[in-house]
Every structure is written in structure tokens, then in C-alpha cells.
Coordinates of C-alpha atoms and ligand atoms in Angstrom, one line a residue:
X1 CA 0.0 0.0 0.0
X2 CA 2.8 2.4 0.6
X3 CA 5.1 1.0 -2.0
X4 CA 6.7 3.9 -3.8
X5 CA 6.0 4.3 -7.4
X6 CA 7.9 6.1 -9.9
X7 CA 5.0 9.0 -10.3
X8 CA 5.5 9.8 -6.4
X9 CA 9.2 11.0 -7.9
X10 CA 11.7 9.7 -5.1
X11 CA 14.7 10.4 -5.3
X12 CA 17.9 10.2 -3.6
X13 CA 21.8 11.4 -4.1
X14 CA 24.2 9.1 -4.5
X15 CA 25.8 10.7 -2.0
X16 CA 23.3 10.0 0.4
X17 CA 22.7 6.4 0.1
X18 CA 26.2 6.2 -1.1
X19 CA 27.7 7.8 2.3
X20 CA 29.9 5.5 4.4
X21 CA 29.6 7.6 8.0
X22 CA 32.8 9.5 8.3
X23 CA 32.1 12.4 10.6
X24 CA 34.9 14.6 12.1
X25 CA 35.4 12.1 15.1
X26 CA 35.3 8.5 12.9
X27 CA 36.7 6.8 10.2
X28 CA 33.8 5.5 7.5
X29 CA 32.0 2.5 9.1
X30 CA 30.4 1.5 5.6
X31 CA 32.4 0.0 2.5
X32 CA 32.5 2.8 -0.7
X33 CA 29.9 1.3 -3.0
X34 CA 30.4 2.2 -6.7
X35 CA 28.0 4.4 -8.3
X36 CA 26.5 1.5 -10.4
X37 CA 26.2 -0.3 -7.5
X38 CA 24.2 2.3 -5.5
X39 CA 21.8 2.4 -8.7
X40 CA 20.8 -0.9 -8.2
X41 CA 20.2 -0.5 -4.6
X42 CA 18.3 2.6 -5.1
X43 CA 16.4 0.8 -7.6
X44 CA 15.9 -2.4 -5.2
X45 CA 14.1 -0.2 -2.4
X46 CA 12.0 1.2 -5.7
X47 CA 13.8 4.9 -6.0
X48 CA 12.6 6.9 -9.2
X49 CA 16.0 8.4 -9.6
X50 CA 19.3 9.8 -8.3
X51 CA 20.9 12.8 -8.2
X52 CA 25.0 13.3 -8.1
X53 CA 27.4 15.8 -7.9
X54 CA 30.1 15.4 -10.5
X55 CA 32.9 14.0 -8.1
X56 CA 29.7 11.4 -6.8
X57 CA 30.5 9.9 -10.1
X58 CA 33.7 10.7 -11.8
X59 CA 36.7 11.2 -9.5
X60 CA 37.9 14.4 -9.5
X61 CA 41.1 14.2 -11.2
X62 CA 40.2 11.8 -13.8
X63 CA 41.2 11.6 -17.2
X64 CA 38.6 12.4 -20.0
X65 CA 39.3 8.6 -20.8
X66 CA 38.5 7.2 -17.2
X67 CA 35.0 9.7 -17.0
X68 CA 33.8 8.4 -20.3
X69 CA 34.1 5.0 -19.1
X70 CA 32.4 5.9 -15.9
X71 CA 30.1 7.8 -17.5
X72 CA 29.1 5.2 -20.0
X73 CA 28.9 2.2 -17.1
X74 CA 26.6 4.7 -15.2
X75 CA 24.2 4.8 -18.1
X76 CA 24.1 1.5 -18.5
X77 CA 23.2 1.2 -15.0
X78 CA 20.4 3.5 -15.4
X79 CA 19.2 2.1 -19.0
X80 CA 19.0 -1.4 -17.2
X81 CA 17.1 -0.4 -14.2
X82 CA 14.8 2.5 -15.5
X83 CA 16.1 5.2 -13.0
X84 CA 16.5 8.4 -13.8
X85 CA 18.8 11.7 -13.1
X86 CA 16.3 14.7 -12.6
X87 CA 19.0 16.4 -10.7
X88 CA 22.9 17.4 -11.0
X89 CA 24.7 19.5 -8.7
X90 CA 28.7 20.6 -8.3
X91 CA 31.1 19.6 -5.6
X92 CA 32.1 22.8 -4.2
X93 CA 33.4 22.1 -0.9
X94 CA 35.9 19.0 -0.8
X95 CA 38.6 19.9 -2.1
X96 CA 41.0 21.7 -0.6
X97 CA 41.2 24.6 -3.5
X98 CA 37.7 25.8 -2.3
X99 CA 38.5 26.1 1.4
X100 CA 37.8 30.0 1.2
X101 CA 34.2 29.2 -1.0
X102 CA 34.3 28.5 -5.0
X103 CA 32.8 31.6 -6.4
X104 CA 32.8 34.1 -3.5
X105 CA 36.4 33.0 -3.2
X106 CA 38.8 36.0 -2.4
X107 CA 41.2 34.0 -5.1
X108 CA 40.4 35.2 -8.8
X109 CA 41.9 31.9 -9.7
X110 CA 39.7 29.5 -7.2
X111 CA 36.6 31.7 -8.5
X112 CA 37.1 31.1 -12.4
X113 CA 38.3 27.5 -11.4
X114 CA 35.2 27.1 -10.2
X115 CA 33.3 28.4 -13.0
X116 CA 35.3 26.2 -14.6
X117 CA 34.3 23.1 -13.2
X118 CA 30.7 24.4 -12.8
X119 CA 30.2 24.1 -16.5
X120 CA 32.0 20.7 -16.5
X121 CA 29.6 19.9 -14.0
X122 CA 26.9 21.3 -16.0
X123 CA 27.4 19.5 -19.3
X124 CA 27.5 15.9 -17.8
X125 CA 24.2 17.1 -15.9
X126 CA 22.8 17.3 -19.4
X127 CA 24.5 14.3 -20.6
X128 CA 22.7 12.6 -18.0
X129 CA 19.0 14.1 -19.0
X130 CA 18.9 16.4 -15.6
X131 CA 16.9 19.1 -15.9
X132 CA 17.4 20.9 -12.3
X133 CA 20.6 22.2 -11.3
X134 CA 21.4 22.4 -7.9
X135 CA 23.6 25.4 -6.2
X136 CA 25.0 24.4 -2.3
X137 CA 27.3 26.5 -1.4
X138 CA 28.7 25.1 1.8
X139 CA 31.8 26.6 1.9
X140 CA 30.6 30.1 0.5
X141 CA 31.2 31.8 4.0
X142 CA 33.9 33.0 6.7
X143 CA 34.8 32.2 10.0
X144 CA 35.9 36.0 10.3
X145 CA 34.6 39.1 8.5
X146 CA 37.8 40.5 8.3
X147 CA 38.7 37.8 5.6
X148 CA 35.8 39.2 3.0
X149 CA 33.1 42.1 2.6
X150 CA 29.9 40.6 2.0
X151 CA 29.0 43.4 -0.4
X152 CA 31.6 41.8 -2.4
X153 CA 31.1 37.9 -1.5
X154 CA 27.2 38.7 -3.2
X155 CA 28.5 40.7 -6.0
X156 CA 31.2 37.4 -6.9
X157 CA 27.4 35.3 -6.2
X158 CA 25.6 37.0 -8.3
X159 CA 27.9 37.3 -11.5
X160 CA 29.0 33.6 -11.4
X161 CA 25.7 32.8 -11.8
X162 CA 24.6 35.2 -14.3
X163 CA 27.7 33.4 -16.2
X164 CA 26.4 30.4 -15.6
X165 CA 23.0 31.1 -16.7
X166 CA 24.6 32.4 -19.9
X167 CA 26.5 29.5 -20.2
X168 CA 23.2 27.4 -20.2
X169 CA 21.4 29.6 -22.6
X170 CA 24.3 29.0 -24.7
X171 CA 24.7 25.7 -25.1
X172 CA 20.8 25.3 -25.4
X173 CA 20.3 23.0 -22.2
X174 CA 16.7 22.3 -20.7
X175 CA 18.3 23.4 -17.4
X176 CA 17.1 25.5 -14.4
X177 CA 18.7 26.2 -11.2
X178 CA 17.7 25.6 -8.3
X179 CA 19.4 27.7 -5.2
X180 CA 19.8 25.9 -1.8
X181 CA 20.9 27.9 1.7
X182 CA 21.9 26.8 4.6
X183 CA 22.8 29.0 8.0
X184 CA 26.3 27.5 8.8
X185 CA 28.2 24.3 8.4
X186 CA 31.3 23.5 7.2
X187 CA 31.8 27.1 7.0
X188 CA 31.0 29.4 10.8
X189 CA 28.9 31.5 8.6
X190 CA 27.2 31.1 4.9
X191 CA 26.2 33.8 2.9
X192 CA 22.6 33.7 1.8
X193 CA 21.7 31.8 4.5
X194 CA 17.8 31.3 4.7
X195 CA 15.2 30.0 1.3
X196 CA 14.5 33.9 2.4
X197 CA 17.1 35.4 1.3
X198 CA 17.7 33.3 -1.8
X199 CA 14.3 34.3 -3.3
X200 CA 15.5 38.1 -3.0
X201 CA 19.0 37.4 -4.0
X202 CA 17.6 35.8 -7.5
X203 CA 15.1 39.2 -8.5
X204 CA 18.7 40.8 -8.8
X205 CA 19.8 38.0 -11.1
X206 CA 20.0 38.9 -15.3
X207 CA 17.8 36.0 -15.8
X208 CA 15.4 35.4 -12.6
X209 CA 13.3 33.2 -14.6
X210 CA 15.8 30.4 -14.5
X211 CA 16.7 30.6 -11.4
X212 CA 14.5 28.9 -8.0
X213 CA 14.9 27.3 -4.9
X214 CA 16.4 24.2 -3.1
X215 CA 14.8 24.2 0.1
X216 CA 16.3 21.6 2.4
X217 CA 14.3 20.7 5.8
X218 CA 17.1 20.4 7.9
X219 CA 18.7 23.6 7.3
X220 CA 15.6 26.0 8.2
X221 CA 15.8 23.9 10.9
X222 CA 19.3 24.2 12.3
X223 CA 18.0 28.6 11.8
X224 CA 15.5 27.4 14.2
X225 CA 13.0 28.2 11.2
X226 CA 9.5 26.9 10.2
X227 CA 10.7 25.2 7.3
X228 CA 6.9 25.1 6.0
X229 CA 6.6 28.6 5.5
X230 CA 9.9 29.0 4.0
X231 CA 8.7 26.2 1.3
X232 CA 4.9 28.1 0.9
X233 CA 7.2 31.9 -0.1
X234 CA 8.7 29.3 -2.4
X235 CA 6.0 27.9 -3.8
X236 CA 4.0 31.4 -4.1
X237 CA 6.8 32.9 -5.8
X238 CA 6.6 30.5 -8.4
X239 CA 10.1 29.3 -7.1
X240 CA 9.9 25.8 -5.5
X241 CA 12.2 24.4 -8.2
X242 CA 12.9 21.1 -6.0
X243 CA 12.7 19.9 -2.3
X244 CA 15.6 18.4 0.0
X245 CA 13.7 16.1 2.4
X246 CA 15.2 15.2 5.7
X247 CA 15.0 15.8 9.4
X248 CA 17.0 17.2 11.5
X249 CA 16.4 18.2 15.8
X250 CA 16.9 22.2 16.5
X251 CA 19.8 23.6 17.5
X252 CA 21.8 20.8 16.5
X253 CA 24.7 19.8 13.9
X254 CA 23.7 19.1 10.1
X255 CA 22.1 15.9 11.0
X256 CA 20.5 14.9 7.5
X257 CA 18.1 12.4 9.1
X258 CA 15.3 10.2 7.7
X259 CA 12.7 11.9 6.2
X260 CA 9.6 12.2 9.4
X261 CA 12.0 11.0 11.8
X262 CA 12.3 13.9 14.5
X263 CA 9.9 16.3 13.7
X264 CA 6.6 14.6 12.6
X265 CA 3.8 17.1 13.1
X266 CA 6.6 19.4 10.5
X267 CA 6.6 16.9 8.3
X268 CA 2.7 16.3 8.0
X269 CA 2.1 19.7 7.4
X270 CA 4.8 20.0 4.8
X271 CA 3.6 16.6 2.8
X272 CA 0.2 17.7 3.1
X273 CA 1.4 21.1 1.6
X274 CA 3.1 19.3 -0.9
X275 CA 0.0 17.1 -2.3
X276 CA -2.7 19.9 -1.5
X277 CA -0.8 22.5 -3.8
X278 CA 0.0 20.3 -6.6
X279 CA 3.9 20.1 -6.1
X280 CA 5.1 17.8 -9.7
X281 CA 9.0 18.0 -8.8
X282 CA 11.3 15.3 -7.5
X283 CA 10.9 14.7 -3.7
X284 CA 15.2 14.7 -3.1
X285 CA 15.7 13.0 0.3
X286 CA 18.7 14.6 1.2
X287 CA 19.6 12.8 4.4
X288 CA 22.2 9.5 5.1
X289 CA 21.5 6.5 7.4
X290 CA 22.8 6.7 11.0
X291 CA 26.7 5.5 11.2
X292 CA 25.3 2.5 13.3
X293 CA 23.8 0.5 9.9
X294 CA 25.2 -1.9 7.3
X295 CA 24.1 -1.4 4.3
X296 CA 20.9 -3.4 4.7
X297 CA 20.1 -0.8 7.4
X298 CA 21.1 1.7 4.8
X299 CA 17.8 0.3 2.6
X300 CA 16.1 0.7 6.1
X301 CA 16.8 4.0 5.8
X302 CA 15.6 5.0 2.2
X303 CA 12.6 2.8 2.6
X304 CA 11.7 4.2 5.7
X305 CA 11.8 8.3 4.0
X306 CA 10.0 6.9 1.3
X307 CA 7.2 4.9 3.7
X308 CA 6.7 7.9 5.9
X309 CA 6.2 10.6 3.2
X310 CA 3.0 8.1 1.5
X311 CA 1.9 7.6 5.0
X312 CA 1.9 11.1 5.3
X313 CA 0.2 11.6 2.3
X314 CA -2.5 9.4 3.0
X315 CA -2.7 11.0 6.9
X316 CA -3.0 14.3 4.7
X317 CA -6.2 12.9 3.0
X318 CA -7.6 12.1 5.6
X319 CA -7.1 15.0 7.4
X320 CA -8.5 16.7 4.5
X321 CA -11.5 14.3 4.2
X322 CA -12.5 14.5 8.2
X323 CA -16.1 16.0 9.1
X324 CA -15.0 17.2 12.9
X325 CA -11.9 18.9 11.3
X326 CA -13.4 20.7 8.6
X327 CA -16.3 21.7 10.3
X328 CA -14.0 23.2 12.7
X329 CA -11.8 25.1 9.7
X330 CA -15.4 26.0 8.2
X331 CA -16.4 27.9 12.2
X332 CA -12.4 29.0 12.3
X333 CA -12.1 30.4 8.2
X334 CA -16.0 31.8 8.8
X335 CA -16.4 34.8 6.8
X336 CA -20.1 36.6 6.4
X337 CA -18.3 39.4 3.7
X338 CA -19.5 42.1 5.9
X339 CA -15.7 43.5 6.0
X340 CA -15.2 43.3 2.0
X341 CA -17.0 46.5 1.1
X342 CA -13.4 47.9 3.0
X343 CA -11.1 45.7 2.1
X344 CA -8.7 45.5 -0.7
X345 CA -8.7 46.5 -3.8
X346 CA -8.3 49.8 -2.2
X347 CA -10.3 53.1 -2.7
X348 CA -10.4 56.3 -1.2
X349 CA -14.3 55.6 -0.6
X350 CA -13.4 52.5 1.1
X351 CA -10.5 53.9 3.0
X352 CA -12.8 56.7 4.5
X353 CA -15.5 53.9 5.0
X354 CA -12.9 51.9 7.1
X355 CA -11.8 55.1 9.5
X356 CA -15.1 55.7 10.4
X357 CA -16.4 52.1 10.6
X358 CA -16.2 50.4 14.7
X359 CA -15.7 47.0 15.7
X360 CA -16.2 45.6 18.9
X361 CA -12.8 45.1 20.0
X362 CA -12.7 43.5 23.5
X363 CA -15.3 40.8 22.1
X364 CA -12.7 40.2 19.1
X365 CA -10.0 40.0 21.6
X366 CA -12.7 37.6 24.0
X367 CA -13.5 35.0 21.2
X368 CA -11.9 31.6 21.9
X369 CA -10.6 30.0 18.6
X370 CA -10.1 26.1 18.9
X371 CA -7.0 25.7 17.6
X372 CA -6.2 23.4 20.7
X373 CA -8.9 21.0 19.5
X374 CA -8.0 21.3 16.0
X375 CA -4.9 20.6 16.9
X376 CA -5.2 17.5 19.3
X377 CA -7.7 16.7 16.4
X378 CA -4.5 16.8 14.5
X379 CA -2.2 15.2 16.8
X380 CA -5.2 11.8 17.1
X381 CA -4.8 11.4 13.6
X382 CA -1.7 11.2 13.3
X383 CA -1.6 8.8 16.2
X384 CA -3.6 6.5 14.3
X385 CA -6.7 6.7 16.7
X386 CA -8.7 8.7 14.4
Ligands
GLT401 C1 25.7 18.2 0.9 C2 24.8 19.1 1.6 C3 23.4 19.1 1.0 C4 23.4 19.5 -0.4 C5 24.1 18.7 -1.4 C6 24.2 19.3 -2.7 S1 25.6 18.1 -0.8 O1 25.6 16.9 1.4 O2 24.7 18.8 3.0 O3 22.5 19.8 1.7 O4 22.1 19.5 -0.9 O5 25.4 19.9 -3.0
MN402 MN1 21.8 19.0 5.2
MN403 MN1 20.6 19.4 0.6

């Protein structure tokens, strides 16, 4: 009943699957499985499609002979299973080169290196049939503010991707990009650091139409953020370009849980958001399994994200199908139009009309609302008693 199916669009990095649990205390507890490899286990727990970074795939320092090879295996991977790549992204961050940021570098040379390998990036997203590009930039930060100005860190932003952008146009690629912030971690401080302030860094972009939002759960999180309302700006700005599923507790390190497993009444809300506005992108679960699992644990894992976001879904119809629920949004949302002959559009009549007009105050402040039983309402269906 909650077997995922390639329309609910699942996917996963191969980083994510594919991570063996280094963290800065412990060596990898999992074995490195080849990217072919963690095709097949994606498409064993019934994943629609993965997403890499280039360096997921081909080594960074290979030769043009060694990536074709990879590149060619990989496809063959994909051809035989059926999965997909909706979704190609840079590594930005591992190597040592970009240990000041890749395009808000302070190094002319690490910033057109990184353009560089951007469009690298770029062309084997295409290759691969991606039609999202992804934009992390995890180490595009300080630790001091002596080190940079960040008038000039967003200028260096904002022309590599209005390069970029070009670059795409050029070539003719089916490619948008999709923006994803995060407040801190690796670097003490990232620019751009809220879904926020990525929708009003892209109006000053030369091609703002192309350009849209990653927002990852845990990262409005660790901002101690309602990731929901970050996702619903998005989404009403036309920008909700792709999702990065995961959980994550507050106030903690980037913990890149399972999908639902920390936060579940956030993660209802968000699902149901999801189905009830008509969402049609990938649903990216951007999260690892805990450094205690094998690799069958590992399928735990992505079968578990997947399981909780259709149980969700289905807790989301039936929240929306539930007499006692929505006869309590029909009392709460109750509107008898009495207002609207003040109310927007403006007009000086109405504006005049409004001064002069009185409402009983105390009684508005008075009136008890019933969000508590809405919300336990809530809370028993979730529980499963509903
Ligand atoms: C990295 C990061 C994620 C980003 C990925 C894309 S890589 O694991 O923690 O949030 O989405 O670069
Ligand atoms: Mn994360
Ligand atoms: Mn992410």
C-alpha cells in the first residue's frame, strides 16, 4: 500500500545512500559502493532516480578517458534499471582549492576554477538528462569578516551565476537552477543563509526566470525556522524548483536524518502542503542513514523516507476528508463578507469607509478560537486513533 511508485518521484543522491559515515570524530564504518552499485540499490528499495554531484561519479582528477568509461557504465546502470537523473549538482566544498568558497572566493583563480568546473559539471548534468541544477554553497562563508566584505562575497554570487546562466542559454540546455541555503556548516557562517534570502538574491539576477529554490528541511531547521513557510514563499513565488527532504532536531549539527524522523507534526504539514498545492517535482531525500547501519540498514533507511512521506500523504487525506476537522476550519475560516466593502482592492471611498467604521474590540479579543482542539484533532490522527 505504501510502495513507492515512480509518479510519487523519489529520489535520492548518491551521495546520500552512497555515504559510508565519516564524521569529524570517525573513520567510514560502511564500505565505498560504486556508483553503479548504489543504482541498483536505489532501484531495489523502488527509487525513481538519483541525483549526483560530479565528483559522486567521476573522481575528480580523472582523465577524460576514465569519465567516459564511468560515465558510460553509469548509463548502462540506469538504462537497465529505469532510474533516472532529474538532478545534477557541483562539488564545491571538498577539495582543498575551495577552502575560502568556489565563487565568493577572495582568489580570482579559485573563483574562475570554479566556473570552470561548474560548467564541467553542468554539461554531464545534461549528458545525463537532468533538468534541475542544484547550487550548495557550503563553503561560500567565513569564519571572520575580516577575511571578506559581504557586499563583495554577493556581487562574486551573483555574477558567477549570471555566467552560468549564460553559459546554459548558450549551449541550449533544458536546465534551471535551483538555489539551496543553509545558515552554517562547514563554513561558521554562509552567505545567503535562509530559502529567504535566496528568493531576493535571484530578483537581482539577469535571468530570474531560470533561477529557483532548493529548500532543504534540515537547514531552516538548524536557523531554528519553520521550514513550511519557508517552502509556501517558495512555492508562491513560483520558485519551489525542487525539495531536500530530511529531518533534522533544532539547535543541533547538520544531521541529514530520515525523512519524518524527529519532527513529525513538521513533516505532516509540509507533505500535506506538498500534495494539497499540486507540487510535480522530485521529492530529493537529502539525508544519510545513522553511522550504526550496514548497508541493509542503509535500505532501512531510504525505505523508511519513502514509507513515511506516502503515509503522510495518506494522513493528509484524511485529514482533509475529516467532518469534525473541517467543520471546525469552516467555524475558524467563517467569513459573512460584511468587512469586504473595505477591504482590498483599495479606494479612497473604502479607505474613508474603514476610519469611520467600529468593531467591537474587547469581544474580538474575547472570542476563543479552537486551535487546541484542532490541533489534538490533528495530533489523534496522526496517532492513528482517528
Ligand atoms: C551536501 C549538503 C546538501 C546539499 C548537497 C548538494 S551536498 O551533502 O549537505 O544539503 O544538498 O550539494
Ligand atoms: Mn543537510
Ligand atoms: Mn541538501
Amino acid at each position: 500500500m505504501y510502495e513507492p511508485k515512480p509518479e510519487h518521484k523519489f529520489t535520492f543522491g548518491l551521495w546520500t545512500v552512497g555515504n559510508i559515515g565519516r564524521d569529524p570524530f570517525g573513520e567510514p564504518v560502511r564500505r565505498q559502493l560504486s556508483p553503479v552499485e548504489i543504482v541498483y540499490l536505489l532501484a531495489e528499495v523502488g527509487a525513481y532516480g538519483v541525483n549526483l554531484h560530479d565528483n559522486d561519479l567521476v573522481p575528480i582528477d580523472a582523465t577524460p578517458a576514465e569519465r567516459d568509461k564511468i560515465v558510460t557504465d553509469f548509463q548502462q546502470a540506469l538504462a537497465d534499471t529505469g532510474l533516472v537523473v532529474p538532478m545534477a549538482t557541483t562539488n564545491l566544498f571538498t577539495d582543498p582549492a575551495f577552502k575560502d568558497g568556489a565563487f565568493t572566493a577572495n582568489d580570482p583563480q579559485v573563483r574562475a576554477f570554479a566556473l570552470q568546473k561548474t560548467m564541467r559539471a553542468i554539461d554531464l548534468g545534461a549528458e545525463l538528462g537532468a533538468t534541475t541544477y542544484v547550487f550548495w554553497g557550503g563553503r561560500e562563508g567565513t569564519e571572520t569578516d575580516a577575511s571578506k566584505n559581504p557586499l563583495d562575497a554577493g556581487k562574486r554570487m551573483r555574477d558567477a551565476l549570471n555566467f552560468l546562466c549564460d553559459y546554459v542559454i548558450d549551449q541550449g540546455y533544458d536546465l534551471k537552477f535551483a538555489l539551496e541555503a543553509k545558515p552554517n556548516e562547514p563554513r561558521g557562517d554562509i552567505y545567503l543563509a535562509t530559502t529567504g534570502a535566496m528568493l531576493a538574491f535571484i530578483e537581482t539576477l539577469d535571468h530570474p526566470e531560470m533561477v529557483g529554490v532548493n529548500p532543504e528541511v534540515a537547514h531552516e531547521f538548524m536557523a531554528g525556522l519553520n521550514f513550511l513557510h519557508h517552502v509556501a514563499q517558495a512555492w508562491d513565488s513560483g520558485k519551489l524548483f525542487h525539495i531536500d527532504l530530511n529531518d533534522q532536531a533544532f539547535g543541533r549539527y547538520d544531521q541529514d536524518f530520515r525523512f519524518g524522523s524527529v519532527n513529525l507534526k513538521s513533516a505532516f504539514f509540509l507533505v500535506k502542503f506538498l500534495e494539497d498545492v499540486g507540487y510535480g517535482g522530485s521529492r530529493h531525500f537529502d539525508a544519510h542513514a545513522y553511522r550504526t547501519e550496514d548497508y541493509e540498514g542503509v535500505k532501512d533507511f531510504a525505505r523508511g523516507c519513502m514509507r513515511t512521506y506516502l503515509i503522510l500523504k495518506e494522513k493528509a487525506a484524511q485529514w482533509n476528508a475529516d467532518p469534525e476537522i473541517q467543520a471546525l476550519l469552516t467555524e475558524i475560516h467563517a467569513d459573512d463578507g460584511s468587512t469586504a466593502v473595505y477591504t482590498s482592492p483599495y479606494t479612497p471611498a473604502k479607505a474613508t469607509a474603514l476610519k469611520e467604521a467600529s468593531f467591537d474590540r474587547v469581544a474580538l479579543g474575547q472570542r476563543g478560537l479552537g486551535y487546541e482542539r484542532l490541533d489534538q484533532l490533528t495530533i489523534e490522527l496522526l496517532l492513528g486513533v482517528r
